[in-house]
C-alpha cells in the first residue's frame, strides 16, 4: 500500500515511540529535530523510557530506538526488552540489528564478510591475558557505550593493559584489544550516518583517548567529544556501503552510524558500527532530520 507522506496524512495512525532512558533523555540532541521532522510528515510521537513498566508497547505503530544509553550496563535486561517489544510492536532498527550491534563481536562478522576492520582480538572468561609490549594499544569491553571503561596504553605498558583486561574479565565482561591507530591524533575519526543504506552526512570526531588522565564524560554516559562536519572521501563511502551490506538484517538498517579511521598505510578501517542507539548529529547536517524521518516513515508502507 502506498501512503502519501504529506503533512497530516498519517494523523490517524498510532504514534511512534521515541525510545530513550531516564538518564539520557535530556542529553539526546537528536530527539527534538526527530520529533519536528516526523511532525512535518503528520506522524505523532511520544518520548518514552525503555524500562518504564507503565508503557504499553502495542499502543505504538513503531518503537524507534533513540537513546537507551544505559543499556550496556544492563545488557540482559535490555535484550529481554528487545524481545518483548518485538512481539508487541515494530522495532526500528529491527530486533536482529539491535542485538547484533550491542556487542562488538560484530567486528568479526564484518571481517568475515570482507569489510576492513581494525585488527581485533577478543578475550573471554578463562582466556589467558597476553599482550604485546610493542606499539600503542587500546583495551575496552566488548559491550560498552560512550567509550566507558576504554583506555589507551603506550608501548611497553602491557602490564597495565593486562590488569585492565583482567579487571573487566573478573566482572564477567568480554574484552576487546586493538592497536591504537596513530592517525586519530591528527585526523580524528570519520563518522558516516546512513539512512536506508545511503550516506546522509558525516562528521569528524576528534581524539578522546589520552595517556594517564581520566576521560571527561557527560553524566558518566559518554566521553566529551570534539565534533564537526566533514565531507567523507569516496573510499570512506565505499567502506560504509560494505558495512551496510554486511549487517544481518532483512534490508539496509533504517539508521546506522559507521565510525572509520585511517590506517598506517592510508587504508580505511572500521572502528565500530552503531546501529543500536547512536548519536546522529542531525544538528550539523541541514535536512538530515527529514531524511531520517522519511526512512522511519517507510515502515508505515511495509
Coordinates of C-alpha atoms in Angstrom, one line a residue:
X1 CA 0.0 0.0 0.0
X2 CA 1.4 3.4 -0.9
X3 CA 0.9 6.2 1.7
X4 CA 1.0 9.9 0.9
X5 CA 3.6 11.3 3.4
X6 CA 2.3 14.9 3.1
X7 CA 1.5 16.8 6.3
X8 CA -1.4 15.3 8.2
X9 CA -1.7 12.1 6.0
X10 CA -0.7 9.9 9.0
X11 CA -2.7 11.7 11.6
X12 CA -4.9 8.8 12.4
X13 CA -2.1 6.2 12.7
X14 CA -0.8 5.0 16.0
X15 CA 2.1 7.1 17.3
X16 CA 5.8 6.4 17.1
X17 CA 7.5 5.8 20.4
X18 CA 10.8 7.7 20.6
X19 CA 12.7 5.4 23.0
X20 CA 15.2 6.8 25.4
X21 CA 16.2 6.3 29.0
X22 CA 15.7 8.4 32.2
X23 CA 19.5 9.1 32.3
X24 CA 19.8 10.3 28.8
X25 CA 16.5 11.8 27.5
X26 CA 17.7 15.3 28.5
X27 CA 21.1 14.7 26.7
X28 CA 20.0 13.3 23.3
X29 CA 20.2 16.3 21.0
X30 CA 18.7 14.3 18.1
X31 CA 15.3 13.9 19.8
X32 CA 14.0 17.4 19.1
X33 CA 14.8 17.5 15.4
X34 CA 13.4 14.0 15.0
X35 CA 10.1 15.0 16.6
X36 CA 9.9 18.1 14.4
X37 CA 10.6 16.2 11.2
X38 CA 8.2 13.4 12.0
X39 CA 5.5 16.0 12.9
X40 CA 6.1 17.6 9.4
X41 CA 5.1 14.2 8.0
X42 CA 1.9 14.1 10.1
X43 CA 3.3 11.4 12.3
X44 CA 2.5 11.7 16.0
X45 CA 5.1 10.8 18.6
X46 CA 5.7 10.2 22.3
X47 CA 9.0 10.1 24.1
X48 CA 9.2 7.1 26.4
X49 CA 11.8 5.4 28.5
X50 CA 12.7 1.8 27.5
X51 CA 12.4 0.4 31.0
X52 CA 9.2 2.3 32.0
X53 CA 6.9 -0.6 33.2
X54 CA 3.8 1.5 32.5
X55 CA 4.4 1.7 28.7
X56 CA 2.1 -0.4 26.6
X57 CA 4.2 -1.0 23.5
X58 CA 1.3 -2.3 21.4
X59 CA -0.1 1.3 21.6
X60 CA 2.6 2.3 19.2
X61 CA 3.0 1.7 15.5
X62 CA 6.8 1.8 15.8
X63 CA 9.3 1.8 18.6
X64 CA 12.2 4.0 17.4
X65 CA 15.3 3.2 19.5
X66 CA 17.0 6.5 20.0
X67 CA 19.0 6.7 23.2
X68 CA 18.7 4.0 25.8
X69 CA 22.3 4.9 26.7
X70 CA 22.4 2.8 29.9
X71 CA 21.8 -0.5 28.0
X72 CA 25.5 -1.6 28.2
X73 CA 25.4 -1.9 32.0
X74 CA 22.0 -3.7 31.8
X75 CA 22.5 -5.8 28.7
X76 CA 20.5 -8.9 29.7
X77 CA 17.6 -6.8 30.7
X78 CA 17.8 -4.8 27.5
X79 CA 17.9 -7.9 25.3
X80 CA 14.8 -9.2 27.1
X81 CA 13.2 -5.8 26.4
X82 CA 14.0 -6.1 22.7
X83 CA 12.3 -9.5 22.5
X84 CA 9.2 -8.2 24.4
X85 CA 8.8 -5.1 22.3
X86 CA 9.4 -7.0 19.1
X87 CA 6.4 -9.2 19.9
X88 CA 4.2 -6.2 20.5
X89 CA 5.2 -3.5 18.1
X90 CA 7.7 -2.8 15.3
X91 CA 11.2 -2.1 16.4
X92 CA 13.3 0.3 14.4
X93 CA 16.0 -0.8 13.9
X94 CA 14.8 -4.3 13.8
X95 CA 15.5 -6.7 16.7
X96 CA 18.2 -8.6 14.9
X97 CA 20.1 -5.4 14.2
X98 CA 19.8 -4.1 17.7
X99 CA 21.1 -7.4 19.2
X100 CA 24.0 -7.6 16.7
X101 CA 25.1 -4.0 17.3
X102 CA 25.0 -4.3 21.1
X103 CA 28.2 -6.3 21.2
X104 CA 31.5 -5.5 19.4
X105 CA 31.9 -9.2 18.4
X106 CA 30.1 -7.9 15.3
X107 CA 33.5 -6.8 14.1
X108 CA 34.4 -10.4 13.4
X109 CA 31.2 -10.8 11.4
X110 CA 32.3 -7.8 9.3
X111 CA 35.8 -9.2 8.8
X112 CA 34.4 -12.5 7.6
X113 CA 32.3 -10.5 5.0
X114 CA 35.4 -8.8 3.7
X115 CA 34.9 -5.5 5.5
X116 CA 38.3 -3.9 6.5
X117 CA 38.4 -3.5 10.3
X118 CA 40.9 -2.5 12.9
X119 CA 42.7 -5.8 13.9
X120 CA 40.7 -7.0 16.9
X121 CA 41.4 -9.7 19.5
X122 CA 38.6 -10.8 21.9
X123 CA 39.2 -12.3 25.3
X124 CA 36.6 -14.3 27.2
X125 CA 36.4 -15.7 30.7
X126 CA 39.2 -18.2 31.3
X127 CA 41.4 -16.9 28.5
X128 CA 45.0 -16.1 29.4
X129 CA 45.7 -12.3 29.0
X130 CA 48.8 -11.9 27.0
X131 CA 49.5 -8.5 25.3
X132 CA 52.3 -7.4 23.1
X133 CA 54.7 -4.9 24.5
X134 CA 55.2 -3.3 21.1
X135 CA 53.1 -0.4 19.9
X136 CA 50.2 1.5 21.5
X137 CA 47.0 -0.4 22.1
X138 CA 43.5 0.0 23.4
X139 CA 41.6 -2.1 26.0
X140 CA 37.9 -2.0 26.1
X141 CA 34.9 -4.1 27.0
X142 CA 33.1 -5.8 24.1
X143 CA 29.8 -4.4 25.3
X144 CA 30.1 -0.7 26.0
X145 CA 28.8 2.7 25.0
X146 CA 30.3 6.2 25.0
X147 CA 33.9 4.9 25.4
X148 CA 33.3 3.9 29.0
X149 CA 35.9 1.6 30.5
X150 CA 38.1 2.2 27.4
X151 CA 41.8 3.0 27.9
X152 CA 44.8 3.7 25.6
X153 CA 48.2 2.4 26.6
X154 CA 51.7 3.2 25.4
X155 CA 54.1 0.7 24.0
X156 CA 55.7 -1.1 27.0
X157 CA 52.6 -0.7 29.2
X158 CA 51.4 -4.3 28.7
X159 CA 51.3 -4.9 32.5
X160 CA 48.8 -2.0 32.9
X161 CA 46.8 -3.3 30.0
X162 CA 46.7 -6.8 31.4
X163 CA 45.4 -5.5 34.8
X164 CA 42.7 -3.6 33.0
X165 CA 41.7 -6.6 30.9
X166 CA 41.7 -8.9 34.0
X167 CA 39.5 -6.5 35.9
X168 CA 36.9 -6.5 33.1
X169 CA 37.1 -10.3 32.8
X170 CA 36.6 -10.6 36.5
X171 CA 33.4 -8.6 36.1
X172 CA 32.1 -11.2 33.6
X173 CA 32.7 -8.9 30.6
X174 CA 34.4 -9.9 27.4
X175 CA 37.4 -7.8 26.4
X176 CA 38.4 -6.3 23.0
X177 CA 42.1 -5.5 22.4
X178 CA 43.0 -3.3 19.4
X179 CA 46.1 -1.4 18.2
X180 CA 45.8 2.3 18.7
X181 CA 45.6 4.0 15.2
X182 CA 48.1 6.8 15.2
X183 CA 46.2 8.9 12.6
X184 CA 43.4 9.5 15.0
X185 CA 45.5 12.0 16.9
X186 CA 45.6 14.4 13.9
X187 CA 42.8 13.3 11.6
X188 CA 40.3 12.0 14.1
X189 CA 37.6 9.6 13.1
X190 CA 35.1 9.9 10.3
X191 CA 31.6 9.0 11.4
X192 CA 29.2 8.4 8.5
X193 CA 25.5 8.5 9.2
X194 CA 23.4 6.3 6.8
X195 CA 19.6 6.1 6.4
X196 CA 18.3 3.1 4.5
X197 CA 21.9 2.2 3.5
X198 CA 22.6 5.6 1.9
X199 CA 25.1 8.0 3.4
X200 CA 23.3 11.1 4.6
X201 CA 26.2 13.1 6.2
X202 CA 29.5 12.7 8.0
X203 CA 31.2 14.3 11.0
X204 CA 34.8 14.4 12.3
X205 CA 35.2 13.1 15.8
X206 CA 38.3 14.3 17.4
X207 CA 40.6 12.1 19.5
X208 CA 39.4 11.3 23.0
X209 CA 41.8 8.7 24.3
X210 CA 44.9 10.2 26.1
X211 CA 47.6 8.8 28.3
X212 CA 47.4 8.7 32.0
X213 CA 44.4 11.1 32.5
X214 CA 40.8 10.3 33.2
X215 CA 38.4 10.7 30.3
X216 CA 36.0 13.6 30.6
X217 CA 32.4 12.3 30.4
X218 CA 28.9 13.7 30.3
X219 CA 27.0 12.4 33.3
X220 CA 29.2 9.3 33.2
X221 CA 27.4 8.2 30.0
X222 CA 29.7 9.1 27.2
X223 CA 33.1 10.8 26.5
X224 CA 33.2 14.5 25.7
X225 CA 34.0 14.8 22.0
X226 CA 35.1 17.5 19.6
X227 CA 32.6 17.1 16.7
X228 CA 32.5 19.0 13.4
X229 CA 31.0 18.4 9.9
X230 CA 33.2 16.6 7.4
X231 CA 32.9 15.6 3.8
X232 CA 33.7 11.9 3.5
X233 CA 36.1 10.5 1.0
X234 CA 35.0 8.2 -1.8
X235 CA 36.8 5.3 0.0
X236 CA 35.0 6.0 3.2
X237 CA 31.7 6.0 1.4
X238 CA 32.7 2.7 -0.2
X239 CA 33.5 1.1 3.1
X240 CA 30.2 2.3 4.6
X241 CA 28.4 0.6 1.7
X242 CA 30.3 -2.7 2.5
X243 CA 29.2 -2.4 6.2
X244 CA 25.5 -1.8 5.3
X245 CA 25.5 -4.8 3.0
X246 CA 27.1 -7.0 5.8
X247 CA 24.7 -6.1 8.6
X248 CA 22.5 -9.1 9.2
X249 CA 19.0 -7.7 8.6
X250 CA 16.1 -8.0 6.2
X251 CA 17.3 -4.9 4.4
X252 CA 19.5 -1.9 5.0
X253 CA 19.1 -0.7 8.5
X254 CA 16.9 2.4 8.9
X255 CA 19.7 4.2 10.6
X256 CA 23.4 3.4 11.3
X257 CA 26.5 5.4 12.2
X258 CA 29.8 3.9 11.0
X259 CA 32.9 5.2 12.6
X260 CA 36.0 4.9 10.4
X261 CA 39.7 5.6 10.9
X262 CA 42.7 5.8 8.5
X263 CA 45.3 3.0 8.9
X264 CA 49.0 3.4 8.8
X265 CA 49.0 2.8 5.0
X266 CA 46.2 5.2 4.4
X267 CA 43.6 2.4 4.2
X268 CA 40.1 3.0 5.7
X269 CA 39.2 0.7 8.6
X270 CA 36.0 0.2 10.6
X271 CA 36.4 1.2 14.3
X272 CA 32.8 0.5 15.2
X273 CA 29.2 0.3 13.9
X274 CA 26.4 2.0 15.9
X275 CA 23.1 0.6 14.7
X276 CA 21.6 0.4 18.2
X277 CA 21.4 3.9 19.8
X278 CA 23.8 6.2 18.0
X279 CA 24.1 9.9 18.1
X280 CA 23.3 11.0 14.6
X281 CA 24.5 14.6 14.8
X282 CA 21.4 15.9 13.0
X283 CA 22.1 19.5 14.0
X284 CA 25.3 19.5 11.9
X285 CA 23.6 18.5 8.7
X286 CA 20.7 20.6 7.4
X287 CA 18.0 18.4 6.0
X288 CA 19.2 15.3 7.7
X289 CA 16.4 15.1 10.2
X290 CA 13.9 15.0 7.3
X291 CA 15.9 12.2 5.6
X292 CA 15.8 10.3 8.9
X293 CA 12.0 10.9 9.3
X294 CA 11.4 9.7 5.7
X295 CA 13.3 6.5 6.5
X296 CA 11.2 6.0 9.6
X297 CA 8.0 6.7 7.7
X298 CA 8.6 4.0 5.1
X299 CA 7.8 1.4 7.8
X300 CA 4.2 2.6 7.6
X301 CA 4.2 1.3 4.0
X302 CA 5.7 -2.1 4.9

